[in-house]
Amino acid sequence: MQPDGTSDAAQLFRPWYAGETKWVELQPFLLSVGLKLRPRYSPDWSPSWMRPPGQMQEDFFGSFKMDALDAIRVHDNEKVVLKWVETESDERKILEFLWSIEDSRNHTIPVLNVIPLPPDQKFSVLVMPYTRRFNHPAFHCRGEFVEAMQQLLEGLQFMHEYNVAHFDIAPQNLMMEEHRVVPGGSHFLLQESHTGFPGVFSWNHRCSVGPVKYYYIDFGLSMYFPEGKDKALTTGTLRTFKTIPELSLTVPYNPFKVDIFQLGLTMHNLIEVYPALKCFRPIADRMTSADPKDRPELGESLNELNTIANQIPKRNLKAPIFEKAGTLASVARLMIGLIRKDHPASQKYEKLGT
């Protein structure tokens, strides 16, 4: 028996990861300002499976994400994401700078609130909308791909015009709004589930409920260059896409050109998964040119995307596309498609491709 009255077995299942312990300590304060964490992060939490009837529930799942967690905004029951940052960090300053600019191309994740943390306010929590990975559920048609790429190209063009290099463009940092695509909601740690446990997962095709908004998140590596993007130089490697040709610890390179390569490589990876998107390959090829000087301006890539899309008959833009046969994704899609065969939205919009 532990000093707090819990059993030794129960104590083993408490949140022990450093990031989780931090959220447990913050829980009372966050609740006092109207943000409710999941039961696992309550200081008096006891594991559900240690209580009658002894069934494992959602609180079994711990988080390995050190600086981010989901919460419920108490006043309207809206699900949000909290991110822990240094109050004077470049990340917070860049996000607030970008969101001070009114521009329809702004696809930076909105910051709904900034909450300084006690006791010394050296750290703050950013409150942001709850979103999901931009490529799950799978793309249903070419039109969905075009809409996503239009917004991501626009969003990066916007950042670059205001001298901000994102510098960490990867699938995990590209998001989309969820509430219309997955009206049943999802679990923060297992977004392919509604509750955190495997089971039937229902969604609407994006083309059926669009337009869907796409966002850039995670500005932890982002940089602001007041002298302009053409003169910008940096050194270092990256967490994702480490094989970008010019990356170096010693030889300076332009991070804005790296951004273009990263987004082009993201596009390439989607085209590889969906053979029906091969007509867009020339755009990705140019964006991932080995020589940074050969990579196009983002406006050029956007115009090329729209030109190709406009040449595709509307019927074909709405026709279903599928992952390359034999991939794990294609098998999963087939299985999930069978599970949700009778989903009303699925039936209605599959007809667009017939």
Coordinates of C-alpha atoms in Angstrom, one line a residue:
M1 CA 0.0 0.0 0.0
Q2 CA 1.3 3.5 -1.0
P3 CA 1.2 6.5 1.4
D4 CA -1.7 8.0 -0.7
G5 CA -3.8 4.9 -0.1
T6 CA -3.5 3.3 -3.5
S7 CA -2.4 -0.2 -4.0
D8 CA 1.1 -1.0 -5.2
A9 CA -0.5 -2.5 -8.4
A10 CA -2.5 0.7 -9.0
Q11 CA 0.6 2.9 -8.5
L12 CA 2.4 1.1 -11.3
F13 CA -0.1 2.5 -13.7
R14 CA 0.1 6.1 -12.7
P15 CA 1.4 8.6 -15.3
W16 CA 5.2 8.3 -14.9
Y17 CA 6.4 9.8 -18.1
A18 CA 7.9 13.2 -17.4
G19 CA 5.5 14.9 -19.7
E20 CA 2.5 13.2 -18.1
T21 CA 3.6 14.1 -14.6
K22 CA 3.8 17.7 -15.6
W23 CA 0.2 17.7 -16.8
V24 CA -0.9 16.0 -13.5
E25 CA 0.7 18.9 -11.6
L26 CA -1.0 21.4 -13.8
Q27 CA -4.5 19.8 -13.8
P28 CA -5.9 21.8 -10.8
F29 CA -4.7 25.1 -12.2
L30 CA -6.0 24.3 -15.7
L31 CA -9.4 23.3 -14.4
S32 CA -9.5 26.6 -12.5
V33 CA -9.2 28.5 -15.8
G34 CA -11.8 26.3 -17.5
L35 CA -9.8 23.6 -19.1
K36 CA -10.6 20.0 -18.1
L37 CA -8.0 17.2 -18.8
R38 CA -8.9 13.6 -19.2
P39 CA -9.4 11.6 -15.9
R40 CA -5.9 10.0 -16.2
Y41 CA -4.4 13.4 -15.4
S42 CA -6.4 14.1 -12.2
P43 CA -4.2 14.1 -9.1
D44 CA -6.6 11.7 -7.4
W45 CA -7.0 9.4 -10.4
S46 CA -7.1 5.7 -9.8
P47 CA -7.0 3.2 -12.7
S48 CA -10.5 2.2 -14.0
W49 CA -9.5 -1.4 -14.2
M50 CA -8.6 -1.4 -10.5
R51 CA -12.2 -0.4 -9.6
P52 CA -15.4 -2.4 -10.0
P53 CA -16.3 -3.8 -12.4
G54 CA -12.6 -4.0 -13.2
Q55 CA -12.9 -3.2 -16.9
M56 CA -10.1 -1.3 -18.7
Q57 CA -11.3 2.1 -20.0
E58 CA -9.9 5.0 -21.9
D59 CA -7.6 6.1 -19.0
F60 CA -5.3 3.1 -19.7
F61 CA -3.6 5.0 -22.5
G62 CA -0.7 7.2 -21.5
S63 CA 0.8 9.9 -23.7
F64 CA 4.4 10.0 -25.0
K65 CA 3.9 13.6 -26.3
M66 CA 5.9 15.6 -23.8
D67 CA 4.5 19.1 -24.7
A68 CA 0.9 18.6 -26.0
L69 CA -2.3 17.2 -24.6
D70 CA -6.0 17.4 -25.3
A71 CA -8.6 19.1 -23.0
I72 CA -12.2 20.1 -22.9
R73 CA -13.0 23.8 -22.7
V74 CA -15.6 23.8 -19.9
H75 CA -17.7 26.8 -21.0
D76 CA -18.7 25.3 -24.3
N77 CA -17.6 21.6 -24.1
E78 CA -15.3 22.2 -27.1
K79 CA -12.3 19.9 -27.5
V80 CA -9.0 21.7 -27.7
V81 CA -5.3 21.0 -27.7
L82 CA -2.9 22.4 -25.2
K83 CA 0.8 23.0 -25.9
W84 CA 3.4 23.8 -23.3
V85 CA 6.0 26.4 -24.5
E86 CA 8.4 28.8 -22.9
T87 CA 6.6 32.2 -22.6
E88 CA 9.4 34.0 -24.4
S89 CA 10.0 31.3 -27.0
D90 CA 10.3 32.1 -30.7
E91 CA 7.5 29.6 -31.3
R92 CA 5.0 31.6 -29.3
K93 CA 6.2 34.9 -30.8
I94 CA 6.1 33.6 -34.4
L95 CA 2.6 32.1 -33.9
E96 CA 1.2 35.3 -32.5
F97 CA 2.9 37.4 -35.2
L98 CA 1.4 35.3 -38.0
W99 CA -2.0 35.4 -36.4
S100 CA -1.9 39.2 -36.2
I101 CA -2.0 39.3 -40.0
E102 CA -5.3 39.1 -41.7
D103 CA -4.8 37.1 -44.9
S104 CA -7.1 34.5 -46.5
R105 CA -3.9 32.4 -47.2
N106 CA -3.1 32.1 -43.5
H107 CA -3.2 28.4 -42.6
T108 CA -1.3 28.7 -39.4
I109 CA -3.0 26.9 -36.6
P110 CA -5.0 29.5 -34.6
V111 CA -4.0 30.3 -31.0
L112 CA -7.2 30.7 -29.1
N113 CA -5.6 31.7 -25.9
V114 CA -2.2 32.0 -24.2
I115 CA -2.2 31.1 -20.5
P116 CA 0.9 31.9 -18.4
L117 CA 1.6 29.2 -15.9
P118 CA 2.3 29.7 -12.2
P119 CA 4.4 30.3 -10.2
D120 CA 6.9 32.4 -12.3
Q121 CA 5.1 32.5 -15.7
K122 CA 8.3 31.4 -17.5
F123 CA 6.1 28.9 -19.3
S124 CA 2.7 29.2 -20.9
V125 CA 0.1 26.9 -22.4
L126 CA -1.1 27.7 -25.9
V127 CA -4.8 26.7 -26.5
M128 CA -5.5 25.7 -30.0
P129 CA -8.3 24.0 -32.0
Y130 CA -8.4 20.2 -31.9
T131 CA -7.4 18.9 -35.4
R132 CA -6.3 15.6 -37.0
R133 CA -3.6 14.4 -39.3
F134 CA -4.2 15.8 -42.8
N135 CA -4.0 12.4 -44.5
H136 CA -6.3 10.4 -42.3
P137 CA -9.0 9.3 -43.2
A138 CA -7.6 8.4 -46.6
F139 CA -8.1 10.7 -49.5
H140 CA -11.3 9.7 -51.4
C141 CA -10.8 11.6 -54.7
R142 CA -8.5 13.9 -56.6
G143 CA -10.5 16.9 -55.6
E144 CA -9.7 16.3 -51.9
F145 CA -6.0 16.2 -52.7
V146 CA -6.2 19.4 -54.8
E147 CA -8.0 21.2 -52.0
A148 CA -5.4 20.1 -49.4
M149 CA -2.4 21.0 -51.6
Q150 CA -3.9 24.4 -52.6
Q151 CA -4.2 25.4 -48.9
L152 CA -0.8 24.0 -47.9
L153 CA 0.9 25.8 -50.8
E154 CA -1.0 29.0 -50.0
G155 CA -0.2 28.7 -46.3
L156 CA 3.5 28.3 -47.0
Q157 CA 3.5 31.1 -49.5
F158 CA 1.9 33.3 -46.8
M159 CA 4.6 32.4 -44.2
H160 CA 7.4 33.0 -46.6
E161 CA 6.1 36.4 -47.7
Y162 CA 6.2 37.4 -44.0
N163 CA 9.8 36.1 -43.7
V164 CA 8.9 33.0 -41.6
A165 CA 10.5 29.6 -42.5
H166 CA 8.5 26.7 -40.9
F167 CA 11.5 24.3 -41.2
D168 CA 9.6 21.2 -40.0
I169 CA 7.1 20.4 -42.7
A170 CA 6.1 16.8 -42.3
P171 CA 2.9 14.7 -42.3
Q172 CA 2.7 14.9 -38.5
N173 CA 2.7 18.7 -38.6
L174 CA 0.1 19.1 -41.3
M175 CA -3.5 19.0 -39.9
M176 CA -7.1 19.4 -40.9
E177 CA -10.2 20.4 -39.1
E178 CA -12.1 17.4 -37.8
H179 CA -15.7 18.2 -36.7
R180 CA -17.3 17.8 -40.1
V181 CA -15.1 15.0 -41.4
V182 CA -15.3 12.9 -38.2
P183 CA -18.5 14.2 -36.4
G184 CA -18.2 11.5 -33.8
G185 CA -14.9 12.9 -32.7
S186 CA -11.6 11.0 -32.1
H187 CA -9.2 10.1 -29.3
F188 CA -6.1 12.3 -29.1
L189 CA -3.8 9.4 -29.0
L190 CA -5.6 7.0 -31.3
Q191 CA -7.2 9.2 -33.9
E192 CA -8.5 6.2 -35.9
S193 CA -10.9 5.5 -33.1
H194 CA -13.7 7.5 -31.5
T195 CA -13.0 6.3 -27.9
G196 CA -9.5 5.1 -27.7
F197 CA -10.4 1.5 -28.4
P198 CA -10.6 -0.4 -31.7
G199 CA -14.0 -0.6 -33.2
V200 CA -16.2 0.8 -36.0
F201 CA -14.9 4.2 -37.0
S202 CA -17.2 6.4 -39.1
W203 CA -16.3 9.5 -41.1
N204 CA -17.5 11.6 -44.0
H205 CA -15.6 12.0 -47.2
R206 CA -14.0 15.4 -47.2
C207 CA -15.6 16.2 -50.6
S208 CA -19.0 15.6 -49.1
V209 CA -18.7 18.1 -46.3
G210 CA -16.1 20.5 -47.6
P211 CA -14.4 22.9 -47.9
V212 CA -12.2 21.5 -45.2
K213 CA -9.6 23.7 -43.6
Y214 CA -5.9 22.6 -43.4
Y215 CA -3.3 23.9 -41.0
Y216 CA 0.4 24.0 -40.2
I217 CA 1.3 23.2 -36.6
D218 CA 4.5 22.9 -34.5
F219 CA 6.5 26.0 -35.0
G220 CA 9.2 24.8 -32.6
L221 CA 11.9 24.9 -35.3
S222 CA 10.5 27.9 -37.2
M223 CA 12.7 31.0 -37.8
Y224 CA 11.9 34.7 -38.6
F225 CA 14.3 36.5 -40.9
P226 CA 13.6 40.3 -40.9
E227 CA 16.1 40.8 -43.7
G228 CA 14.0 38.7 -46.0
K229 CA 13.9 35.2 -47.3
D230 CA 16.4 35.7 -50.1
K231 CA 19.2 36.5 -47.7
A232 CA 18.2 34.0 -45.1
L233 CA 20.9 31.4 -44.1
T234 CA 21.1 28.7 -41.4
T235 CA 22.8 25.4 -40.6
G236 CA 21.7 22.1 -39.1
T237 CA 19.8 19.0 -39.8
L238 CA 16.1 18.1 -39.4
R239 CA 14.0 15.6 -37.5
T240 CA 12.1 14.5 -40.6
F241 CA 13.3 14.3 -44.3
K242 CA 16.9 14.2 -43.2
T243 CA 18.1 13.5 -46.8
I244 CA 17.5 17.0 -48.2
P245 CA 20.6 17.6 -50.3
E246 CA 21.8 20.9 -48.9
L247 CA 21.4 20.1 -45.2
S248 CA 24.7 20.7 -43.4
L249 CA 26.0 21.4 -39.9
T250 CA 28.7 23.7 -41.3
V251 CA 27.8 25.0 -44.7
P252 CA 24.9 27.7 -44.5
Y253 CA 21.9 27.1 -46.7
N254 CA 18.5 28.9 -47.3
P255 CA 15.8 27.4 -45.0
F256 CA 13.0 28.7 -47.2
K257 CA 14.2 26.5 -50.0
V258 CA 14.2 23.6 -47.6
D259 CA 10.5 24.3 -46.8
I260 CA 9.7 24.0 -50.5
F261 CA 11.6 20.7 -50.7
Q262 CA 9.8 19.3 -47.6
L263 CA 6.3 20.2 -49.0
G264 CA 7.3 18.8 -52.4
L265 CA 8.5 15.6 -50.8
T266 CA 5.2 15.3 -48.8
M267 CA 3.3 15.7 -52.1
H268 CA 5.6 13.0 -53.7
N269 CA 4.9 10.6 -50.9
L270 CA 1.1 11.0 -51.5
I271 CA 1.5 10.5 -55.2
E272 CA 3.4 7.3 -54.5
V273 CA 0.6 6.0 -52.3
Y274 CA -2.2 7.0 -54.8
P275 CA -1.3 6.1 -58.4
A276 CA -4.3 8.2 -59.7
L277 CA -2.4 11.3 -58.6
K278 CA 0.5 10.8 -60.9
C279 CA -0.5 13.7 -63.2
F280 CA 0.6 16.0 -60.3
R281 CA 4.1 14.5 -60.2
P282 CA 5.8 17.2 -62.2
I283 CA 5.0 19.7 -59.5
A284 CA 6.6 17.6 -56.8
D285 CA 9.6 16.9 -59.0
R286 CA 10.3 20.6 -59.4
M287 CA 9.8 21.3 -55.8
T288 CA 12.3 18.6 -54.9
S289 CA 15.0 19.6 -57.3
A290 CA 18.5 18.8 -56.0
D291 CA 19.7 22.3 -56.7
P292 CA 17.8 24.8 -54.4
K293 CA 18.0 27.4 -57.2
D294 CA 15.9 25.2 -59.4
R295 CA 13.0 25.0 -57.0
P296 CA 10.1 27.1 -58.1
E297 CA 8.4 29.9 -56.1
L298 CA 5.4 28.7 -54.3
G299 CA 3.1 30.8 -56.5
E300 CA 4.4 29.0 -59.5
S301 CA 3.6 25.6 -58.0
L302 CA 0.2 26.7 -57.0
N303 CA -0.6 27.9 -60.5
E304 CA 0.7 24.6 -61.9
L305 CA -1.5 22.7 -59.5
N306 CA -4.6 24.6 -60.5
T307 CA -3.8 24.3 -64.2
I308 CA -3.5 20.5 -64.0
A309 CA -6.7 20.3 -61.8
N310 CA -8.6 22.5 -64.3
Q311 CA -7.8 20.0 -67.1
I312 CA -9.3 17.1 -65.2
P313 CA -13.1 16.6 -65.9
K314 CA -15.2 17.4 -62.8
R315 CA -16.5 13.8 -62.8
N316 CA -12.9 12.5 -62.6
L317 CA -12.0 14.9 -59.8
K318 CA -14.8 13.4 -57.7
A319 CA -14.2 9.8 -58.7
P320 CA -12.7 7.6 -55.9
I321 CA -9.0 7.0 -55.8
F322 CA -7.3 4.2 -53.9
E323 CA -3.9 3.4 -52.3
K324 CA -1.5 1.3 -54.3
A325 CA -2.5 -2.3 -54.1
G326 CA -0.7 -4.4 -51.6
T327 CA 0.2 -1.6 -49.2
L328 CA -0.9 -1.8 -45.6
A329 CA -3.0 1.3 -46.1
S330 CA -4.9 -0.3 -49.0
V331 CA -5.7 -3.4 -46.9
A332 CA -6.8 -1.3 -44.0
R333 CA -9.0 0.9 -46.2
L334 CA -10.7 -2.2 -47.7
M335 CA -11.4 -3.6 -44.2
I336 CA -12.7 -0.2 -42.9
G337 CA -14.7 0.3 -46.1
L338 CA -16.5 -3.0 -45.4
I339 CA -17.2 -2.1 -41.8
R340 CA -18.8 1.2 -42.8
K341 CA -20.5 0.0 -46.0
D342 CA -23.8 1.3 -44.8
H343 CA -22.6 4.7 -43.6
P344 CA -25.1 7.2 -45.2
A345 CA -22.5 9.7 -46.2
S346 CA -20.4 7.0 -47.7
Q347 CA -23.3 5.7 -49.8
K348 CA -24.3 9.1 -51.0
Y349 CA -20.8 10.3 -52.2
E350 CA -19.5 7.0 -53.6
K351 CA -22.2 7.6 -56.3
L352 CA -20.2 10.6 -57.5
G353 CA -17.6 8.3 -58.8
T354 CA -19.8 5.8 -60.6

